[in-house]
């Protein structure tokens, strides 16, 4: 059954804790696979940490719709299914009462080296994909916040600028008054007038 992002996050964190705890028990009582047990535990713990980051962001109002990310949902769902299989393989099938007498020493580490290699690679791939998805989403959040702040700053600055009444573009406040002060640009206007009347003048006034 495929769960949503939020439900998968809770399940992945919960099962990761159980699997890591089982690995600790095996590491203590089964000595012939210490390196493989440690590798597997580390990847499970890493996946748990990345998933807890998702959990924290989901509780943030600016979560950038993480719960609607299909990539995130698929990887979390795959991670949950893988962890469930791991938990099942690692959980002793002997009854709890019998195990209390013989301990985990009577058990063998249930994975071959090649299986551990594949599990470690798959767990790492899921964690990296989730992490990349978070980075993309977080960049989107930061960009949105920056744009919002910039817009607010611009509006604040513009609202504080002094306004010259009648000076705005296409204002009709001075339409009935002369556009130039008296006796200004007289020399320039005279040059233009002479140029316009001179048949031998250049085609363009400059």
mmCIF file of C-alpha atoms in Angstrom:
data_model
loop_
_atom_site.group_PDB
_atom_site.id
_atom_site.type_symbol
_atom_site.label_atom_id
_atom_site.label_comp_id
_atom_site.label_asym_id
_atom_site.label_seq_id
_atom_site.Cartn_x
_atom_site.Cartn_y
_atom_site.Cartn_z
ATOM 1 C CA UNK A 1 0.000 0.000 0.000
ATOM 2 C CA UNK A 2 1.398 3.394 -1.030
ATOM 3 C CA UNK A 3 1.276 5.960 1.771
ATOM 4 C CA UNK A 4 1.477 9.730 1.543
ATOM 5 C CA UNK A 5 4.655 11.695 2.262
ATOM 6 C CA UNK A 6 3.776 12.493 5.880
ATOM 7 C CA UNK A 7 2.775 8.914 6.744
ATOM 8 C CA UNK A 8 5.866 7.511 5.030
ATOM 9 C CA UNK A 9 8.113 9.913 6.926
ATOM 10 C CA UNK A 10 6.761 8.704 10.260
ATOM 11 C CA UNK A 11 7.073 5.058 9.207
ATOM 12 C CA UNK A 12 10.640 5.430 7.863
ATOM 13 C CA UNK A 13 11.860 7.148 11.030
ATOM 14 C CA UNK A 14 10.160 4.568 13.267
ATOM 15 C CA UNK A 15 11.389 1.489 11.372
ATOM 16 C CA UNK A 16 14.888 2.973 10.985
ATOM 17 C CA UNK A 17 15.190 3.180 14.753
ATOM 18 C CA UNK A 18 14.143 -0.470 15.091
ATOM 19 C CA UNK A 19 16.539 -1.684 12.382
ATOM 20 C CA UNK A 20 19.452 0.309 13.803
ATOM 21 C CA UNK A 21 18.706 -1.130 17.246
ATOM 22 C CA UNK A 22 18.718 -4.669 15.837
ATOM 23 C CA UNK A 23 22.052 -3.955 14.131
ATOM 24 C CA UNK A 24 23.501 -2.837 17.463
ATOM 25 C CA UNK A 25 22.415 -6.134 19.047
ATOM 26 C CA UNK A 26 23.938 -8.157 16.208
ATOM 27 C CA UNK A 27 27.158 -6.130 16.389
ATOM 28 C CA UNK A 28 27.415 -6.945 20.086
ATOM 29 C CA UNK A 29 26.658 -10.654 19.847
ATOM 30 C CA UNK A 30 27.643 -11.749 16.324
ATOM 31 C CA UNK A 31 31.338 -11.186 15.697
ATOM 32 C CA UNK A 32 31.862 -12.625 12.236
ATOM 33 C CA UNK A 33 30.126 -9.792 10.341
ATOM 34 C CA UNK A 34 31.016 -6.690 12.347
ATOM 35 C CA UNK A 35 32.012 -4.564 9.340
ATOM 36 C CA UNK A 36 28.866 -5.392 7.345
ATOM 37 C CA UNK A 37 26.640 -4.771 10.351
ATOM 38 C CA UNK A 38 28.258 -1.368 10.928
ATOM 39 C CA UNK A 39 27.927 -0.367 7.265
ATOM 40 C CA UNK A 40 24.262 -1.281 7.200
ATOM 41 C CA UNK A 41 23.547 0.498 10.476
ATOM 42 C CA UNK A 42 25.290 3.660 9.275
ATOM 43 C CA UNK A 43 23.247 3.847 6.070
ATOM 44 C CA UNK A 44 20.003 3.219 7.949
ATOM 45 C CA UNK A 45 20.927 5.964 10.424
ATOM 46 C CA UNK A 46 21.789 8.338 7.577
ATOM 47 C CA UNK A 47 18.438 7.683 5.886
ATOM 48 C CA UNK A 48 16.704 8.328 9.201
ATOM 49 C CA UNK A 49 18.489 11.682 9.557
ATOM 50 C CA UNK A 50 17.513 12.851 6.069
ATOM 51 C CA UNK A 51 13.922 11.751 6.657
ATOM 52 C CA UNK A 52 13.788 13.649 9.949
ATOM 53 C CA UNK A 53 14.767 16.765 7.988
ATOM 54 C CA UNK A 54 11.730 16.182 5.774
ATOM 55 C CA UNK A 55 9.626 15.777 8.906
ATOM 56 C CA UNK A 56 10.809 19.135 10.234
ATOM 57 C CA UNK A 57 10.093 20.901 6.941
ATOM 58 C CA UNK A 58 6.614 19.400 6.688
ATOM 59 C CA UNK A 59 5.776 21.164 9.940
ATOM 60 C CA UNK A 60 6.906 24.484 8.427
ATOM 61 C CA UNK A 61 4.207 26.645 6.777
ATOM 62 C CA UNK A 62 6.717 27.392 3.975
ATOM 63 C CA UNK A 63 7.241 23.700 3.175
ATOM 64 C CA UNK A 64 7.078 24.361 -0.599
ATOM 65 C CA UNK A 65 4.398 21.655 -0.969
ATOM 66 C CA UNK A 66 6.775 18.850 -0.007
ATOM 67 C CA UNK A 67 3.787 16.632 0.653
ATOM 68 C CA UNK A 68 2.883 16.907 -3.050
ATOM 69 C CA UNK A 69 6.300 15.878 -4.390
ATOM 70 C CA UNK A 70 5.928 12.599 -6.298
ATOM 71 C CA UNK A 71 9.699 12.012 -6.296
ATOM 72 C CA UNK A 72 9.826 12.402 -2.539
ATOM 73 C CA UNK A 73 6.756 10.240 -2.012
ATOM 74 C CA UNK A 74 8.137 7.413 -4.180
ATOM 75 C CA UNK A 75 11.561 7.371 -2.511
ATOM 76 C CA UNK A 76 10.081 7.482 0.967
ATOM 77 C CA UNK A 77 7.678 4.690 0.084
ATOM 78 C CA UNK A 78 10.486 2.574 -1.380
ATOM 79 C CA UNK A 79 12.594 3.284 1.705
ATOM 80 C CA UNK A 80 9.767 2.206 3.997
ATOM 81 C CA UNK A 81 9.274 -1.073 2.117
ATOM 82 C CA UNK A 82 13.006 -1.809 2.157
ATOM 83 C CA UNK A 83 13.272 -1.091 5.872
ATOM 84 C CA UNK A 84 10.293 -3.335 6.585
ATOM 85 C CA UNK A 85 12.028 -6.188 4.762
ATOM 86 C CA UNK A 86 15.217 -5.490 6.691
ATOM 87 C CA UNK A 87 13.390 -5.525 10.002
ATOM 88 C CA UNK A 88 11.742 -8.825 9.110
ATOM 89 C CA UNK A 89 15.061 -10.436 8.158
ATOM 90 C CA UNK A 90 16.839 -9.136 11.247
ATOM 91 C CA UNK A 91 14.137 -10.014 13.764
ATOM 92 C CA UNK A 92 14.850 -13.432 15.366
ATOM 93 C CA UNK A 93 12.157 -15.963 14.533
ATOM 94 C CA UNK A 94 12.722 -17.820 17.817
ATOM 95 C CA UNK A 95 10.254 -16.994 20.554
ATOM 96 C CA UNK A 96 11.137 -14.168 22.888
ATOM 97 C CA UNK A 97 11.225 -16.563 25.874
ATOM 98 C CA UNK A 98 13.651 -18.897 24.121
ATOM 99 C CA UNK A 99 15.813 -15.990 22.963
ATOM 100 C CA UNK A 100 16.133 -14.732 26.512
ATOM 101 C CA UNK A 101 17.818 -18.048 27.344
ATOM 102 C CA UNK A 102 20.119 -18.517 24.351
ATOM 103 C CA UNK A 103 20.631 -14.895 23.298
ATOM 104 C CA UNK A 104 21.569 -13.665 19.823
ATOM 105 C CA UNK A 105 24.773 -15.684 19.931
ATOM 106 C CA UNK A 106 22.774 -18.639 18.657
ATOM 107 C CA UNK A 107 21.892 -16.651 15.517
ATOM 108 C CA UNK A 108 23.783 -16.045 12.327
ATOM 109 C CA UNK A 109 23.955 -12.710 10.574
ATOM 110 C CA UNK A 110 21.227 -13.193 7.938
ATOM 111 C CA UNK A 111 22.952 -11.415 5.034
ATOM 112 C CA UNK A 112 25.785 -12.331 2.712
ATOM 113 C CA UNK A 113 28.395 -9.683 1.827
ATOM 114 C CA UNK A 114 26.888 -9.117 -1.631
ATOM 115 C CA UNK A 115 23.443 -8.608 -0.111
ATOM 116 C CA UNK A 116 24.846 -6.022 2.289
ATOM 117 C CA UNK A 117 26.576 -4.237 -0.610
ATOM 118 C CA UNK A 118 23.278 -4.020 -2.494
ATOM 119 C CA UNK A 119 21.348 -2.897 0.579
ATOM 120 C CA UNK A 120 23.895 -0.214 1.440
ATOM 121 C CA UNK A 121 23.861 1.090 -2.144
ATOM 122 C CA UNK A 122 20.055 1.183 -2.278
ATOM 123 C CA UNK A 123 19.734 2.909 1.101
ATOM 124 C CA UNK A 124 22.363 5.475 0.082
ATOM 125 C CA UNK A 125 20.607 6.135 -3.221
ATOM 126 C CA UNK A 126 17.277 6.726 -1.486
ATOM 127 C CA UNK A 127 18.883 9.098 1.032
ATOM 128 C CA UNK A 128 20.690 11.059 -1.697
ATOM 129 C CA UNK A 129 17.551 11.392 -3.815
ATOM 130 C CA UNK A 130 15.551 12.627 -0.834
ATOM 131 C CA UNK A 131 18.326 15.066 0.049
ATOM 132 C CA UNK A 132 18.499 16.448 -3.519
ATOM 133 C CA UNK A 133 14.730 16.888 -3.565
ATOM 134 C CA UNK A 134 14.945 18.834 -0.312
ATOM 135 C CA UNK A 135 17.715 21.059 -1.674
ATOM 136 C CA UNK A 136 15.692 21.939 -4.765
ATOM 137 C CA UNK A 137 12.589 22.645 -2.706
ATOM 138 C CA UNK A 138 14.532 24.691 -0.150
ATOM 139 C CA UNK A 139 16.087 26.799 -2.897
ATOM 140 C CA UNK A 140 12.564 27.454 -4.118
ATOM 141 C CA UNK A 141 11.528 28.556 -0.617
ATOM 142 C CA UNK A 142 14.557 30.866 -0.296
ATOM 143 C CA UNK A 143 13.935 32.402 -3.737
ATOM 144 C CA UNK A 144 10.274 32.986 -2.904
ATOM 145 C CA UNK A 145 11.173 34.614 0.425
ATOM 146 C CA UNK A 146 13.834 36.797 -1.235
ATOM 147 C CA UNK A 147 11.406 37.951 -3.914
ATOM 148 C CA UNK A 148 8.761 38.704 -1.300
ATOM 149 C CA UNK A 149 11.211 40.710 0.817
ATOM 150 C CA UNK A 150 12.461 42.589 -2.266
ATOM 151 C CA UNK A 151 8.910 43.461 -3.239
ATOM 152 C CA UNK A 152 8.185 44.681 0.302
ATOM 153 C CA UNK A 153 11.404 46.733 0.351
ATOM 154 C CA UNK A 154 10.612 48.326 -3.004
ATOM 155 C CA UNK A 155 7.111 49.251 -1.914
ATOM 156 C CA UNK A 156 8.454 50.660 1.359
ATOM 157 C CA UNK A 157 11.078 52.794 -0.417
ATOM 158 C CA UNK A 158 8.623 54.062 -3.019
ATOM 159 C CA UNK A 159 6.058 54.934 -0.368
ATOM 160 C CA UNK A 160 8.630 57.134 1.398
ATOM 161 C CA UNK A 161 9.746 59.087 -1.680
ATOM 162 C CA UNK A 162 8.597 62.741 -1.733
ATOM 163 C CA UNK A 163 6.142 63.544 -4.516
ATOM 164 C CA UNK A 164 6.341 66.729 -6.601
ATOM 165 C CA UNK A 165 2.739 67.685 -7.275
ATOM 166 C CA UNK A 166 2.072 68.022 -10.973
ATOM 167 C CA UNK A 167 5.462 66.587 -11.934
ATOM 168 C CA UNK A 168 4.318 63.093 -12.777
ATOM 169 C CA UNK A 169 4.498 61.874 -16.354
ATOM 170 C CA UNK A 170 1.766 63.286 -18.628
ATOM 171 C CA UNK A 171 0.456 65.453 -15.836
ATOM 172 C CA UNK A 172 -2.000 68.111 -17.008
ATOM 173 C CA UNK A 173 -1.404 70.372 -14.041
ATOM 174 C CA UNK A 174 0.614 72.891 -16.117
ATOM 175 C CA UNK A 175 -1.115 72.457 -19.463
ATOM 176 C CA UNK A 176 -2.415 76.044 -19.508
ATOM 177 C CA UNK A 177 0.939 77.607 -18.617
ATOM 178 C CA UNK A 178 3.921 78.240 -20.910
ATOM 179 C CA UNK A 179 6.206 75.249 -21.187
ATOM 180 C CA UNK A 180 9.330 77.458 -20.960
ATOM 181 C CA UNK A 181 10.122 80.509 -18.904
ATOM 182 C CA UNK A 182 10.131 83.826 -20.721
ATOM 183 C CA UNK A 183 13.351 84.711 -22.603
ATOM 184 C CA UNK A 184 14.765 81.173 -22.261
ATOM 185 C CA UNK A 185 16.081 79.266 -25.286
ATOM 186 C CA UNK A 186 15.767 82.422 -27.425
ATOM 187 C CA UNK A 187 19.124 81.889 -29.126
ATOM 188 C CA UNK A 188 18.368 78.236 -29.864
ATOM 189 C CA UNK A 189 14.946 79.069 -31.281
ATOM 190 C CA UNK A 190 16.511 81.741 -33.491
ATOM 191 C CA UNK A 191 18.997 79.189 -34.881
ATOM 192 C CA UNK A 192 16.209 76.760 -35.639
ATOM 193 C CA UNK A 193 14.178 79.489 -37.338
ATOM 194 C CA UNK A 194 17.120 80.522 -39.548
ATOM 195 C CA UNK A 195 17.847 76.870 -40.415
ATOM 196 C CA UNK A 196 14.238 76.309 -41.425
ATOM 197 C CA UNK A 197 14.276 79.312 -43.788
ATOM 198 C CA UNK A 198 17.713 78.656 -45.331
ATOM 199 C CA UNK A 199 17.318 76.610 -48.562
ATOM 200 C CA UNK A 200 21.031 75.723 -48.521
ATOM 201 C CA UNK A 201 21.047 74.430 -44.936
ATOM 202 C CA UNK A 202 21.762 70.782 -44.036
ATOM 203 C CA UNK A 203 18.739 68.449 -44.267
ATOM 204 C CA UNK A 204 18.975 67.671 -40.564
ATOM 205 C CA UNK A 205 19.320 70.290 -37.853
ATOM 206 C CA UNK A 206 22.097 69.285 -35.490
#
